[in-house]
Tab-separated table of C-alpha atoms in Angstrom:
chain	number	residue	atom	x	y	z
S	29	MET	CA	-14.135	-63.154	101.418
S	30	THR	CA	-16.924	-64.738	99.364
S	31	PHE	CA	-17.342	-63.567	95.762
S	32	LYS	CA	-20.915	-63.293	94.460
S	33	LEU	CA	-21.554	-64.492	90.896
S	34	LEU	CA	-24.285	-63.693	88.373
S	35	VAL	CA	-24.680	-66.231	85.530
S	36	VAL	CA	-26.305	-64.827	82.372
S	37	ASP	CA	-27.269	-67.007	79.388
S	38	ASP	CA	-30.433	-67.378	77.304
S	39	GLU	CA	-29.931	-71.174	77.252
S	40	ALA	CA	-31.442	-72.663	80.423
S	41	ILE	CA	-29.210	-75.749	80.285
S	42	MET	CA	-26.079	-73.577	80.087
S	43	ARG	CA	-27.230	-71.405	83.028
S	44	LYS	CA	-28.004	-74.448	85.136
S	45	GLY	CA	-24.736	-76.172	84.269
S	46	ILE	CA	-22.566	-73.226	85.249
S	47	ALA	CA	-24.611	-72.296	88.333
S	48	ASN	CA	-25.161	-75.730	89.826
S	49	PHE	CA	-22.449	-78.108	88.680
S	50	ILE	CA	-19.236	-76.337	89.634
S	51	ASP	CA	-17.833	-76.473	93.182
S	52	TRP	CA	-17.998	-72.729	93.724
S	53	ASP	CA	-17.402	-73.025	97.492
S	54	SER	CA	-13.869	-74.292	96.847
S	55	LEU	CA	-13.220	-71.038	94.954
S	56	ASP	CA	-14.726	-68.817	97.668
S	57	CYS	CA	-17.683	-68.119	95.371
S	58	LYS	CA	-21.469	-68.173	95.663
S	59	VAL	CA	-23.994	-67.922	92.829
S	60	ALA	CA	-26.132	-64.901	93.762
S	61	GLY	CA	-28.513	-65.365	90.819
S	62	THR	CA	-29.063	-66.146	87.146
S	63	ALA	CA	-30.571	-64.217	84.239
S	64	GLY	CA	-31.914	-65.222	80.807
S	65	ASN	CA	-30.916	-62.060	78.953
S	66	GLY	CA	-28.931	-58.879	79.293
S	67	MET	CA	-31.848	-56.736	80.496
S	68	GLU	CA	-32.645	-59.174	83.315
S	69	ALA	CA	-28.954	-59.110	84.243
S	70	ILE	CA	-28.836	-55.307	84.380
S	71	GLU	CA	-31.967	-55.185	86.587
S	72	PHE	CA	-30.451	-57.822	88.886
S	73	ILE	CA	-27.208	-55.860	89.189
S	74	LYS	CA	-29.155	-52.707	90.082
S	75	ALA	CA	-30.931	-54.528	92.914
S	76	SER	CA	-28.311	-56.929	94.278
S	77	PRO	CA	-24.548	-56.776	94.979
S	78	VAL	CA	-22.449	-58.793	92.525
S	79	ASP	CA	-18.677	-59.261	92.203
S	80	ILE	CA	-18.338	-61.268	88.974
S	81	VAL	CA	-20.691	-61.616	85.988
S	82	ILE	CA	-20.388	-64.596	83.636
S	83	THR	CA	-22.410	-63.734	80.529
S	84	ASP	CA	-23.067	-65.088	77.068
S	85	ILE	CA	-22.525	-62.509	74.334
S	86	LYS	CA	-25.513	-63.255	72.052
S	87	MET	CA	-28.863	-62.985	73.830
S	88	PRO	CA	-32.289	-61.475	73.081
S	89	VAL	CA	-33.485	-58.087	74.436
S	90	ALA	CA	-29.971	-57.025	75.448
S	91	ASP	CA	-26.726	-58.877	74.689
S	92	GLY	CA	-23.576	-59.443	76.723
S	93	LEU	CA	-21.935	-56.281	75.367
S	94	ALA	CA	-24.841	-54.225	76.726
S	95	VAL	CA	-24.268	-55.817	80.129
S	96	ALA	CA	-20.533	-55.084	79.968
S	97	LYS	CA	-21.216	-51.474	78.895
S	98	PHE	CA	-23.677	-50.927	81.779
S	99	ILE	CA	-21.208	-52.323	84.308
S	100	TYR	CA	-18.355	-50.229	82.902
S	101	GLU	CA	-20.406	-47.049	83.191
S	102	HIS	CA	-22.161	-47.672	86.524
S	103	GLN	CA	-20.334	-50.354	88.576
S	104	PRO	CA	-16.806	-50.728	87.167
S	105	GLU	CA	-15.643	-52.704	90.218
S	106	ILE	CA	-17.621	-55.712	88.914
S	107	LYS	CA	-15.573	-58.093	86.736
S	108	VAL	CA	-17.114	-59.450	83.510
S	109	ILE	CA	-16.292	-62.772	81.864
S	110	LEU	CA	-17.725	-63.078	78.321
S	111	LEU	CA	-18.715	-66.445	76.809
S	112	THR	CA	-18.545	-66.318	73.025
S	113	GLY	CA	-18.596	-68.600	69.986
S	114	TYR	CA	-15.910	-68.589	67.273
S	115	ALA	CA	-18.169	-66.664	64.887
S	116	ASP	CA	-18.693	-63.902	67.427
S	117	PHE	CA	-15.141	-63.628	68.702
S	118	GLU	CA	-14.132	-60.580	66.618
S	119	TYR	CA	-17.389	-58.905	67.619
S	120	ALA	CA	-16.693	-59.770	71.281
S	121	LYS	CA	-13.279	-58.131	71.166
S	122	THR	CA	-14.967	-54.750	70.875
S	123	ALA	CA	-15.822	-55.243	74.568
S	124	ILE	CA	-12.170	-54.704	75.446
S	125	LYS	CA	-12.952	-51.028	75.890
S	126	TYR	CA	-15.364	-52.071	78.659
S	127	ASN	CA	-12.543	-53.669	80.699
S	128	VAL	CA	-13.863	-57.204	80.285
S	129	SER	CA	-11.837	-59.496	82.516
S	130	ALA	CA	-11.735	-62.567	80.225
S	131	PHE	CA	-13.111	-64.034	76.974
S	132	ILE	CA	-13.945	-67.756	76.924
S	133	LEU	CA	-14.865	-69.572	73.721
S	134	LYS	CA	-17.860	-71.900	73.669
S	135	PRO	CA	-18.275	-74.764	74.312
S	136	THR	CA	-17.082	-73.625	77.728
S	137	ASN	CA	-14.158	-75.500	79.254
S	138	LYS	CA	-14.637	-75.929	83.041
S	139	LYS	CA	-10.929	-75.586	83.805
S	140	GLU	CA	-10.620	-72.440	81.697
S	141	LEU	CA	-13.678	-70.895	83.367
S	142	MET	CA	-12.328	-71.611	86.864
S	143	GLU	CA	-8.977	-70.062	85.944
S	144	ALA	CA	-10.778	-66.963	84.658
S	145	ILE	CA	-12.720	-66.748	87.921
S	146	GLN	CA	-9.505	-66.987	89.964
S	147	ASP	CA	-7.904	-64.250	87.846
S	148	ALA	CA	-10.955	-62.008	88.344
S	149	GLN	CA	-10.791	-62.640	92.104
S	150	LYS	CA	-7.169	-61.511	92.222
S	151	GLN	CA	-8.059	-58.346	90.313
S	152	ILE	CA	-10.859	-57.617	92.794
S	153	VAL	CA	-8.648	-58.236	95.836
S	154	THR	CA	-5.950	-55.960	94.437
S	155	SER	CA	-8.493	-53.232	93.711
S	156	ARG	CA	-10.080	-53.444	97.154
S	157	LYS	CA	-6.712	-53.313	98.867
S	158	GLN	CA	-6.143	-49.954	97.178
S	159	THR	CA	-9.470	-48.553	98.455
S	160	SER	CA	-9.591	-48.652	102.246
S	161	ILE	CA	-12.467	-47.658	104.501
S	162	ALA	CA	-11.857	-44.724	106.844
S	163	GLU	CA	-12.837	-46.626	109.990
S	164	GLU	CA	-10.522	-49.500	109.161
S	165	GLU	CA	-7.670	-47.086	108.462
S	166	LEU	CA	-8.244	-45.355	111.794
S	167	ALA	CA	-8.341	-48.658	113.683
S	168	PHE	CA	-5.179	-49.806	111.924
S	169	LEU	CA	-3.351	-46.573	112.797
S	170	LYS	CA	-4.420	-46.881	116.434
S	171	ASP	CA	-3.252	-50.491	116.607
S	172	GLN	CA	0.075	-49.626	115.007
S	173	LEU	CA	0.707	-46.687	117.341
S	174	LEU	CA	-0.121	-48.643	120.507
S	175	LEU	CA	1.983	-51.561	119.256
S	176	GLU	CA	4.883	-49.185	118.591
S	177	MET	CA	4.524	-47.652	122.059
S	178	THR	CA	4.488	-51.148	123.593
S	179	GLY	CA	7.891	-52.129	122.271
S	180	SER	CA	9.888	-48.888	122.412
S	181	ALA	CA	10.838	-46.005	124.679
S	182	PHE	CA	8.350	-43.140	124.753
S	183	LEU	CA	8.966	-40.476	122.094
S	184	PRO	CA	7.655	-36.880	122.075
S	185	SER	CA	6.066	-37.538	118.655
S	186	PHE	CA	3.732	-40.076	120.262
S	187	GLU	CA	1.819	-37.288	122.019
S	188	GLU	CA	0.785	-35.613	118.764
S	189	ARG	CA	-0.110	-38.921	117.114
S	190	LEU	CA	-2.246	-39.925	120.116
S	191	SER	CA	-4.058	-36.608	119.949
S	192	ASN	CA	-4.662	-36.881	116.202
S	193	LEU	CA	-6.149	-40.353	116.663
S	194	GLY	CA	-8.324	-39.323	119.605
S	195	ILE	CA	-6.586	-41.548	122.170
S	196	ARG	CA	-6.346	-40.100	125.693
S	197	LEU	CA	-3.958	-41.875	128.039
S	198	ASP	CA	-4.468	-39.702	131.098
S	199	HIS	CA	-6.418	-42.248	133.215
S	200	TYR	CA	-6.265	-45.930	132.250
S	201	TYR	CA	-5.588	-49.570	133.066
S	202	VAL	CA	-4.077	-52.143	130.707
S	203	ALA	CA	-5.217	-55.771	130.613
S	204	ALA	CA	-3.451	-58.670	128.851
S	205	PHE	CA	-5.647	-61.564	127.680
S	206	GLN	CA	-4.187	-64.986	126.985
S	207	MET	CA	-5.818	-68.117	125.575
S	208	VAL	CA	-5.028	-71.204	127.685
S	209	PRO	CA	-3.203	-73.057	126.261
S	210	LEU	CA	-1.472	-70.258	124.354
S	211	GLU	CA	-2.770	-70.063	120.768
S	212	ASN	CA	-2.271	-67.886	117.701
S	213	ASP	CA	-5.993	-67.749	116.999
S	214	THR	CA	-6.819	-64.464	118.740
S	215	ALA	CA	-9.517	-63.154	116.372
S	216	PHE	CA	-12.278	-64.825	118.401
S	217	LEU	CA	-10.924	-63.379	121.647
S	218	LYS	CA	-10.574	-59.906	120.161
S	219	SER	CA	-14.172	-59.966	118.923
S	220	ILE	CA	-15.437	-60.722	122.432
S	221	ILE	CA	-13.414	-57.898	123.964
S	222	LEU	CA	-14.586	-55.374	121.363
S	223	ASP	CA	-18.244	-56.386	121.518
S	224	GLY	CA	-20.096	-53.413	122.968
S	225	LYS	CA	-17.130	-52.062	124.943
S	226	LYS	CA	-17.196	-48.260	124.546
S	227	ASN	CA	-14.489	-47.498	127.091
S	228	ALA	CA	-11.803	-49.853	125.794
S	229	CYS	CA	-9.730	-50.520	122.708
S	230	CYS	CA	-7.559	-53.539	122.033
S	231	TYR	CA	-4.840	-54.778	119.717
S	232	ARG	CA	-2.898	-57.963	119.123
S	233	TYR	CA	0.573	-58.244	120.626
S	234	ASN	CA	2.032	-61.500	119.274
S	235	ASN	CA	-0.402	-64.148	120.580
S	236	LEU	CA	-1.893	-61.992	123.337
S	237	ILE	CA	-4.646	-59.388	123.162
S	238	ILE	CA	-3.835	-56.139	124.962
S	239	ALA	CA	-6.856	-54.036	126.025
S	240	VAL	CA	-6.710	-50.444	127.239
S	241	TYR	CA	-9.527	-49.401	129.598
S	242	PHE	CA	-10.040	-45.624	129.585
S	243	LEU	CA	-11.357	-43.954	132.755
S	244	GLU	CA	-13.008	-40.606	133.398
S	245	GLY	CA	-10.713	-39.734	136.303
S	246	ARG	CA	-8.165	-40.998	138.810
S	247	CYS	CA	-8.857	-44.495	140.184
S	248	GLU	CA	-6.128	-46.231	142.211
S	249	SER	CA	-7.987	-49.548	142.449
S	250	VAL	CA	-9.292	-51.490	139.460
S	251	PRO	CA	-12.925	-50.390	138.862
S	252	ASP	CA	-15.629	-53.012	139.323
S	253	ALA	CA	-16.794	-52.367	135.760
S	254	VAL	CA	-13.375	-53.384	134.387
S	255	LEU	CA	-13.221	-56.522	136.547
S	256	GLU	CA	-16.778	-57.456	135.568
S	257	ASN	CA	-15.955	-56.969	131.903
S	258	CYS	CA	-12.908	-59.250	132.229
S	259	ARG	CA	-15.017	-61.902	133.976
S	260	GLU	CA	-17.635	-61.719	131.202
S	261	ILE	CA	-14.946	-62.249	128.570
S	262	THR	CA	-13.608	-65.370	130.312
S	263	VAL	CA	-17.127	-66.802	130.701
S	264	ILE	CA	-18.102	-66.113	127.074
S	265	ALA	CA	-14.894	-67.722	125.764
S	266	ARG	CA	-15.450	-70.795	127.924
S	267	THR	CA	-19.132	-71.070	126.971
S	268	LEU	CA	-18.891	-70.460	123.228
S	269	ASP	CA	-15.487	-71.905	122.434
S	270	SER	CA	-14.665	-74.249	125.351
S	271	ARG	CA	-11.394	-72.399	125.903
S	272	GLU	CA	-9.997	-70.774	128.999
S	273	VAL	CA	-8.836	-67.157	129.030
S	274	SER	CA	-6.430	-65.729	131.605
S	275	VAL	CA	-6.255	-62.026	132.359
S	276	GLY	CA	-3.482	-59.883	133.826
S	277	ILE	CA	-4.274	-56.288	134.829
S	278	SER	CA	-1.745	-53.503	135.336
S	279	ARG	CA	-1.669	-50.820	137.988
S	280	TYR	CA	-3.472	-47.506	137.409
S	281	HIS	CA	-1.570	-45.139	135.108
S	282	SER	CA	-2.085	-41.470	134.301
S	283	SER	CA	0.518	-40.741	131.640
S	284	ALA	CA	1.076	-41.822	128.055
S	285	SER	CA	4.792	-42.131	128.813
S	286	ASP	CA	3.967	-45.019	131.205
S	287	PHE	CA	2.192	-47.066	128.543
S	288	SER	CA	4.945	-49.622	127.873
S	289	TYR	CA	5.348	-50.172	131.636
S	290	ALA	CA	1.606	-50.710	131.979
S	291	VAL	CA	1.654	-53.358	129.238
S	292	SER	CA	4.650	-55.028	130.883
S	293	GLU	CA	2.824	-55.120	134.226
S	294	ALA	CA	-0.279	-56.655	132.640
S	295	ILE	CA	1.724	-59.351	130.865
S	296	HIS	CA	3.740	-60.122	133.972
S	297	ALA	CA	0.565	-60.420	136.045
S	298	LEU	CA	-0.372	-63.346	133.783
S	299	THR	CA	2.535	-65.343	135.210
S	300	PHE	CA	0.767	-65.730	138.563
S	301	HIS	CA	-2.875	-65.916	137.438
S	302	PHE	CA	-2.948	-69.531	138.684
S	303	TYR	CA	-3.274	-68.286	142.249
S	304	TYR	CA	-6.218	-66.013	141.528
S	305	GLU	CA	-9.918	-66.736	141.369
S	306	LYS	CA	-11.486	-66.822	137.910
S	307	ASN	CA	-8.090	-66.499	136.169
S	308	ILE	CA	-7.817	-62.734	136.726
S	309	ALA	CA	-4.563	-61.504	138.292
S	310	LEU	CA	-3.750	-57.962	139.410
S	311	PHE	CA	-0.199	-56.672	139.214
S	312	SER	CA	-0.938	-54.385	142.188
S	313	ASP	CA	-1.395	-57.445	144.410
S	314	ALA	CA	2.189	-58.626	143.862
S	315	PRO	CA	4.581	-58.464	146.867
S	316	GLU	CA	6.107	-54.992	147.119
S	317	ASP	CA	9.641	-56.286	147.570
S	318	ALA	CA	9.549	-58.369	144.383
S	319	ASP	CA	11.725	-57.285	141.483
S	320	TYR	CA	9.598	-56.849	138.372
S	321	ASP	CA	11.957	-54.764	136.282
S	322	LEU	CA	10.874	-56.496	133.068
S	323	THR	CA	9.925	-55.017	129.738
S	324	ALA	CA	6.845	-56.269	127.877
S	325	GLU	CA	9.209	-57.984	125.445
S	326	ASN	CA	10.979	-59.905	128.216
S	327	SER	CA	7.656	-61.011	129.684
S	328	LEU	CA	6.508	-62.202	126.278
S	329	ASP	CA	9.778	-64.098	125.730
S	330	LEU	CA	9.143	-66.057	128.939
S	331	PHE	CA	5.607	-66.865	127.786
S	332	HIS	CA	6.921	-68.177	124.472
S	333	PHE	CA	9.604	-70.224	126.244
S	334	GLU	CA	7.025	-71.939	128.454
S	335	ASN	CA	4.593	-72.465	125.603
S	336	HIS	CA	7.264	-74.093	123.398
S	337	LEU	CA	8.227	-76.484	126.206
S	338	HIS	CA	4.602	-77.507	126.750
S	339	ASN	CA	4.251	-78.240	123.029
S	340	TRP	CA	7.452	-80.298	122.658
S	341	LEU	CA	9.065	-77.574	120.515
S	342	PHE	CA	12.420	-77.733	122.285
S	343	GLU	CA	14.360	-76.283	119.358
S	344	ASP	CA	12.056	-73.241	119.359
S	345	ALA	CA	12.471	-72.952	123.135
S	346	GLY	CA	16.228	-72.953	122.616
S	347	GLY	CA	15.806	-70.191	120.058
S	348	VAL	CA	14.017	-68.075	122.666
S	349	LEU	CA	16.908	-68.641	125.103
S	350	HIS	CA	19.459	-67.543	122.489
S	351	LYS	CA	17.387	-64.431	121.829
S	352	ILE	CA	17.188	-63.565	125.532
S	353	PHE	CA	20.918	-63.994	126.154
S	354	ASN	CA	21.815	-62.011	123.027
S	355	LYS	CA	19.780	-59.137	124.456
S	356	PHE	CA	21.510	-59.531	127.823
S	357	LYS	CA	24.926	-59.295	126.190
S	358	SER	CA	24.199	-56.521	123.693
S	359	ASN	CA	22.514	-54.285	126.292
S	360	PHE	CA	24.784	-55.077	129.269
S	361	VAL	CA	21.706	-55.948	131.340
S	362	ASN	CA	22.160	-55.590	135.086
S	363	SER	CA	23.312	-58.943	136.522
S	364	ALA	CA	20.520	-59.009	139.125
S	365	ASP	CA	17.876	-58.485	136.416
S	366	ALA	CA	19.391	-61.208	134.219
S	367	LYS	CA	19.458	-63.660	137.128
S	368	ASN	CA	15.871	-62.777	138.019
S	369	ILE	CA	14.707	-63.661	134.490
S	370	CYS	CA	16.719	-66.898	134.518
S	371	ALA	CA	15.286	-67.843	137.915
S	372	GLN	CA	11.829	-67.544	136.338
S	373	MET	CA	12.980	-69.958	133.631
S	374	TYR	CA	13.846	-72.438	136.373
S	375	TYR	CA	10.309	-72.194	137.776
S	376	ILE	CA	8.871	-72.535	134.273
S	377	CYS	CA	10.786	-75.808	133.877
S	378	CYS	CA	9.438	-76.900	137.263
S	379	ARG	CA	5.856	-76.248	136.174
S	380	VAL	CA	6.350	-78.031	132.849
S	381	LEU	CA	7.776	-81.199	134.441
S	382	ILE	CA	5.340	-81.317	137.349
S	383	LYS	CA	2.431	-80.980	134.935
S	384	ARG	CA	3.785	-84.081	133.170
S	385	GLU	CA	3.906	-85.873	136.571
S	386	ASN	CA	7.692	-85.728	136.758
S	387	ALA	CA	9.917	-84.420	139.512
S	388	ALA	CA	11.030	-80.780	139.358
S	389	PRO	CA	14.635	-80.076	138.284
S	390	PRO	CA	17.169	-80.250	141.151
S	391	GLY	CA	17.467	-77.050	143.211
S	392	GLU	CA	21.128	-77.029	142.284
S	393	TYR	CA	20.202	-75.303	139.016
S	394	LEU	CA	18.556	-72.423	140.866
S	395	SER	CA	21.595	-72.087	143.162
S	396	ARG	CA	23.940	-71.972	140.186
S	397	ILE	CA	21.748	-69.281	138.572
S	398	THR	CA	21.753	-67.020	141.630
S	399	GLN	CA	25.497	-67.539	142.243
S	400	ALA	CA	26.694	-67.222	138.624
S	401	SER	CA	29.810	-65.048	138.460
S	402	ASP	CA	29.445	-64.042	134.793
S	403	ILE	CA	27.022	-64.120	131.874
S	404	PHE	CA	28.730	-67.130	130.292
S	405	SER	CA	28.315	-69.418	133.309
S	406	LEU	CA	24.706	-68.187	133.668
S	407	GLU	CA	23.977	-69.029	130.035
S	408	HIS	CA	25.613	-72.450	130.366
S	409	THR	CA	23.503	-73.267	133.429
S	410	VAL	CA	20.224	-72.269	131.797
S	411	PHE	CA	20.888	-74.356	128.690
S	412	GLU	CA	21.791	-77.313	130.912
S	413	LEU	CA	18.500	-76.754	132.732
S	414	MET	CA	16.553	-76.878	129.477
S	415	ALA	CA	18.408	-80.026	128.375
S	416	TYR	CA	17.492	-81.647	131.702
S	417	THR	CA	13.849	-80.644	131.214
S	418	LYS	CA	13.828	-82.028	127.690
S	419	ASP	CA	15.356	-85.355	128.740
S	420	HIS	CA	12.856	-85.784	131.588
S	421	PHE	CA	9.818	-84.379	129.799
S	422	VAL	CA	8.349	-87.736	128.837
S	423	GLY	CA	9.745	-91.175	128.097
S	424	THR	CA	13.432	-91.598	127.330
S	425	ALA	CA	15.857	-89.101	125.864
S	426	ALA	CA	15.964	-91.161	122.668
S	427	GLN	CA	12.183	-91.003	122.308
S	428	ASN	CA	12.214	-87.265	122.844
S	429	LYS	CA	14.946	-86.794	120.247
S	430	LEU	CA	13.026	-88.852	117.704
S	431	PHE	CA	9.822	-86.917	118.375
S	432	ASP	CA	11.683	-83.603	118.178
S	433	HIS	CA	13.106	-84.459	114.740
S	434	ALA	CA	9.682	-85.602	113.492
S	435	VAL	CA	7.949	-82.395	114.638
S	436	LYS	CA	10.678	-80.227	113.111
S	437	PHE	CA	10.344	-82.014	109.752
S	438	ILE	CA	6.538	-81.672	109.782
S	439	HIS	CA	6.622	-77.918	110.467
S	440	SER	CA	9.268	-77.243	107.806
S	441	HIS	CA	7.571	-79.354	105.085
S	442	LEU	CA	3.920	-78.521	105.749
S	443	SER	CA	3.049	-77.820	102.099
S	444	GLU	CA	4.573	-81.107	100.908
S	445	PRO	CA	3.154	-84.652	101.040
S	446	LEU	CA	3.498	-85.943	104.618
S	447	SER	CA	2.793	-89.461	105.837
S	448	LEU	CA	4.119	-92.088	108.207
S	449	GLU	CA	6.146	-93.564	105.358
S	450	VAL	CA	7.645	-90.210	104.308
S	451	LEU	CA	8.749	-89.381	107.865
S	452	SER	CA	10.069	-92.870	108.639
S	453	ASP	CA	12.191	-92.766	105.459
S	454	HIS	CA	13.524	-89.326	106.375
S	455	LEU	CA	14.350	-90.422	109.942
S	456	HIS	CA	15.737	-93.805	108.800
S	457	ILE	CA	13.565	-95.851	111.167
S	458	SER	CA	10.720	-98.304	110.714
S	459	ALA	CA	7.225	-96.901	110.243
S	460	SER	CA	5.845	-99.006	113.105
S	461	HIS	CA	8.497	-97.762	115.565
S	462	LEU	CA	7.852	-94.146	114.599
S	463	SER	CA	4.093	-94.629	114.924
S	464	ARG	CA	4.354	-96.150	118.422
S	465	THR	CA	6.868	-93.578	119.670
S	466	PHE	CA	4.943	-90.616	118.293
S	467	LYS	CA	1.671	-91.791	119.828
S	468	LYS	CA	3.351	-92.419	123.194
S	469	VAL	CA	4.990	-88.986	123.377
S	470	CYS	CA	2.265	-86.899	121.738
S	471	GLY	CA	-0.882	-88.715	122.801
S	472	GLU	CA	-2.310	-88.738	119.266
S	473	SER	CA	-1.453	-90.426	115.979
S	474	LEU	CA	0.990	-88.931	113.505
S	475	THR	CA	-1.799	-88.346	110.963
S	476	GLU	CA	-3.980	-86.539	113.510
S	477	TYR	CA	-1.041	-84.356	114.562
S	478	ILE	CA	-0.238	-83.413	110.937
S	479	ASN	CA	-3.883	-82.528	110.269
S	480	HIS	CA	-4.083	-80.419	113.448
S	481	VAL	CA	-0.906	-78.511	112.528
S	482	ARG	CA	-2.103	-77.948	108.957
S	483	ILE	CA	-5.545	-76.734	110.033
S	484	GLU	CA	-4.044	-74.339	112.607
S	485	LYS	CA	-1.694	-72.954	109.946
S	486	ALA	CA	-4.600	-72.667	107.510
S	487	LYS	CA	-6.478	-70.557	110.075
S	488	GLU	CA	-3.574	-68.104	110.119
S	489	TYR	CA	-3.550	-67.842	106.305
S	490	LEU	CA	-7.337	-67.405	106.152
S	491	LEU	CA	-7.063	-64.281	108.317
S	492	ARG	CA	-5.163	-62.667	105.414
S	493	GLN	CA	-7.414	-61.272	102.699
S	494	ASP	CA	-4.653	-61.385	100.066
S	495	ILE	CA	-4.661	-65.213	99.979
S	496	LEU	CA	-7.610	-67.062	98.438
S	497	ALA	CA	-8.958	-70.287	99.961
S	498	TYR	CA	-7.671	-72.553	97.208
S	499	GLU	CA	-4.198	-71.001	97.645
S	500	VAL	CA	-4.366	-71.691	101.382
S	501	ALA	CA	-5.064	-75.337	100.610
S	502	ASP	CA	-1.806	-75.602	98.628
S	503	LEU	CA	0.202	-73.749	101.268
S	504	VAL	CA	-0.735	-76.272	103.970
S	505	GLY	CA	-0.361	-79.416	101.886
S	506	TYR	CA	-3.911	-80.105	100.664
S	507	HIS	CA	-3.687	-79.945	96.885
S	508	ASP	CA	-7.388	-80.578	96.313
S	509	ALA	CA	-9.474	-77.541	97.315
S	510	THR	CA	-12.620	-79.630	97.800
S	511	TYR	CA	-10.868	-82.116	100.103
S	512	PHE	CA	-9.279	-79.237	102.028
S	513	SER	CA	-12.722	-77.723	102.538
S	514	SER	CA	-14.117	-81.009	103.912
S	515	ILE	CA	-11.157	-81.739	106.241
S	516	PHE	CA	-11.191	-78.145	107.508
S	517	LYS	CA	-14.885	-78.446	108.313
S	518	LYS	CA	-14.279	-81.760	110.095
S	519	TYR	CA	-11.800	-80.162	112.516
S	520	THR	CA	-13.410	-76.735	112.939
S	521	GLY	CA	-17.111	-77.274	112.273
S	522	VAL	CA	-17.155	-74.660	109.478
S	523	SER	CA	-15.879	-74.379	105.914
S	524	PRO	CA	-12.783	-72.260	105.153
S	525	THR	CA	-15.036	-69.604	103.633
S	526	GLU	CA	-17.290	-69.514	106.699
S	527	TYR	CA	-14.261	-69.351	109.012
S	528	ARG	CA	-12.788	-66.418	107.066
S	529	GLN	CA	-16.135	-64.594	107.051
S	530	GLY	CA	-16.496	-65.057	110.812
S	531	ALA	CA	-12.916	-63.944	111.491
S	532	LEU	CA	-13.181	-60.874	109.273
S	533	LYS	CA	-16.528	-59.969	110.767
S	534	SER	CA	-15.179	-60.290	114.312
S	535	ASN	CA	-12.197	-58.088	113.383
S	536	THR	CA	-14.310	-55.344	111.748
S	537	PRO	CA	-13.673	-52.248	113.863
S	538	GLN	CA	-16.617	-50.722	115.701
S	539	GLN	CA	-16.379	-46.927	115.762
S	540	ALA	CA	-18.373	-46.827	118.972
S	541	ASP	CA	-15.730	-48.984	120.581
S	542	GLY	CA	-13.050	-46.369	120.120
S	543	THR	CA	-11.019	-48.560	117.788
């Protein structure tokens, strides 16, 4: 969010200095106006929204205490910072009863003023978090309920909660939207889906957007209006953001108890979107004899596995495999279902290697999967398959191992100083060797990769309203807020403040949309 400031001082030089010669953008602030006395300030506050008022205490017509008193009585959400001289300090303390945020002695210290602003911002954020808007609460409750229904068995209590929230799941289709390549930045995609869509609601499910299309009555084939809407979304994303969007659409459903199955179908349809025109795949078009007994969670696990392989995150891919096999073992999953999921992993590895212009893994792995006599031999085969994929992904096994270690170190030390020298020291190799190997495997320099990772992480933090922009800078390793702002704008085209405003605006629920 951007905080609007009003600067009040009867000295023109002081007003100009505070208003114009502090990097307010780095603090998520904007000077909304200035005033030469307390009465001008009060009139400004009546006419224009303000978050923080910085005011001198001694001024003609009406002083700073009069401003603080007016704010306390009429707009107590505004924070007041009083500027006062030593002689007036005892007098200024009487303003404590007006909930003044901070007292700063003149001559004003820039560092002290900025710290007071940051403290006032935190007070405002905390206060606003405690006062939620009804529409936002309703949208949040809807998202949470649908998310809960996606990942668990249907409970009788869901029916009452659906009714209370005005959600009717008697005739509907579910569509899963995926950015290609898979990305965590889904706010832009969600804003497109919500824009003017009165018969749909959507929510984020990990790094996918799940949309529910409500129908007036029974409809066994996907309505043209739904297909056209999905096509519009893919075109808009490609036109405005140069990114591809894939869509998977479930079969028609007429019961709330089928919701998790519908989501699973939509996600699974994404796995064969490649064979469909305009990146829209229908689950109903799948071969009838195919075994698709997968939960939404299993489908999502496979997506994560493939995405990690594409992005050289082999350790993360291994973590997904451990998670999948732990679920197999703890739930005594049917052997045919377990083998079916593992066979899909084989084809994922095929796609990953072929895309890198390498040969697919030997068919022997698929034979061993289908003929595995127990869960332990199945697990051993799949991990061997991933090791084979990793070794043949690009270059030599040694290069891959070096790259893997470098990427792991970058992701786990993102807030710390990172450079070619730091990484080469950590990996105990020469800086030139690391630079050449990283560029060969990744296709971009180490510095560019670090900046990309930091900016992508910063985007995630900026979607959270409880973290201010200058705090985001520290969290991703840029310890100068002004430099962070410039490097962020270089990679995204907008400042951190503008990005947050756009993301929050795109996520603001529209009541007409049914969210």
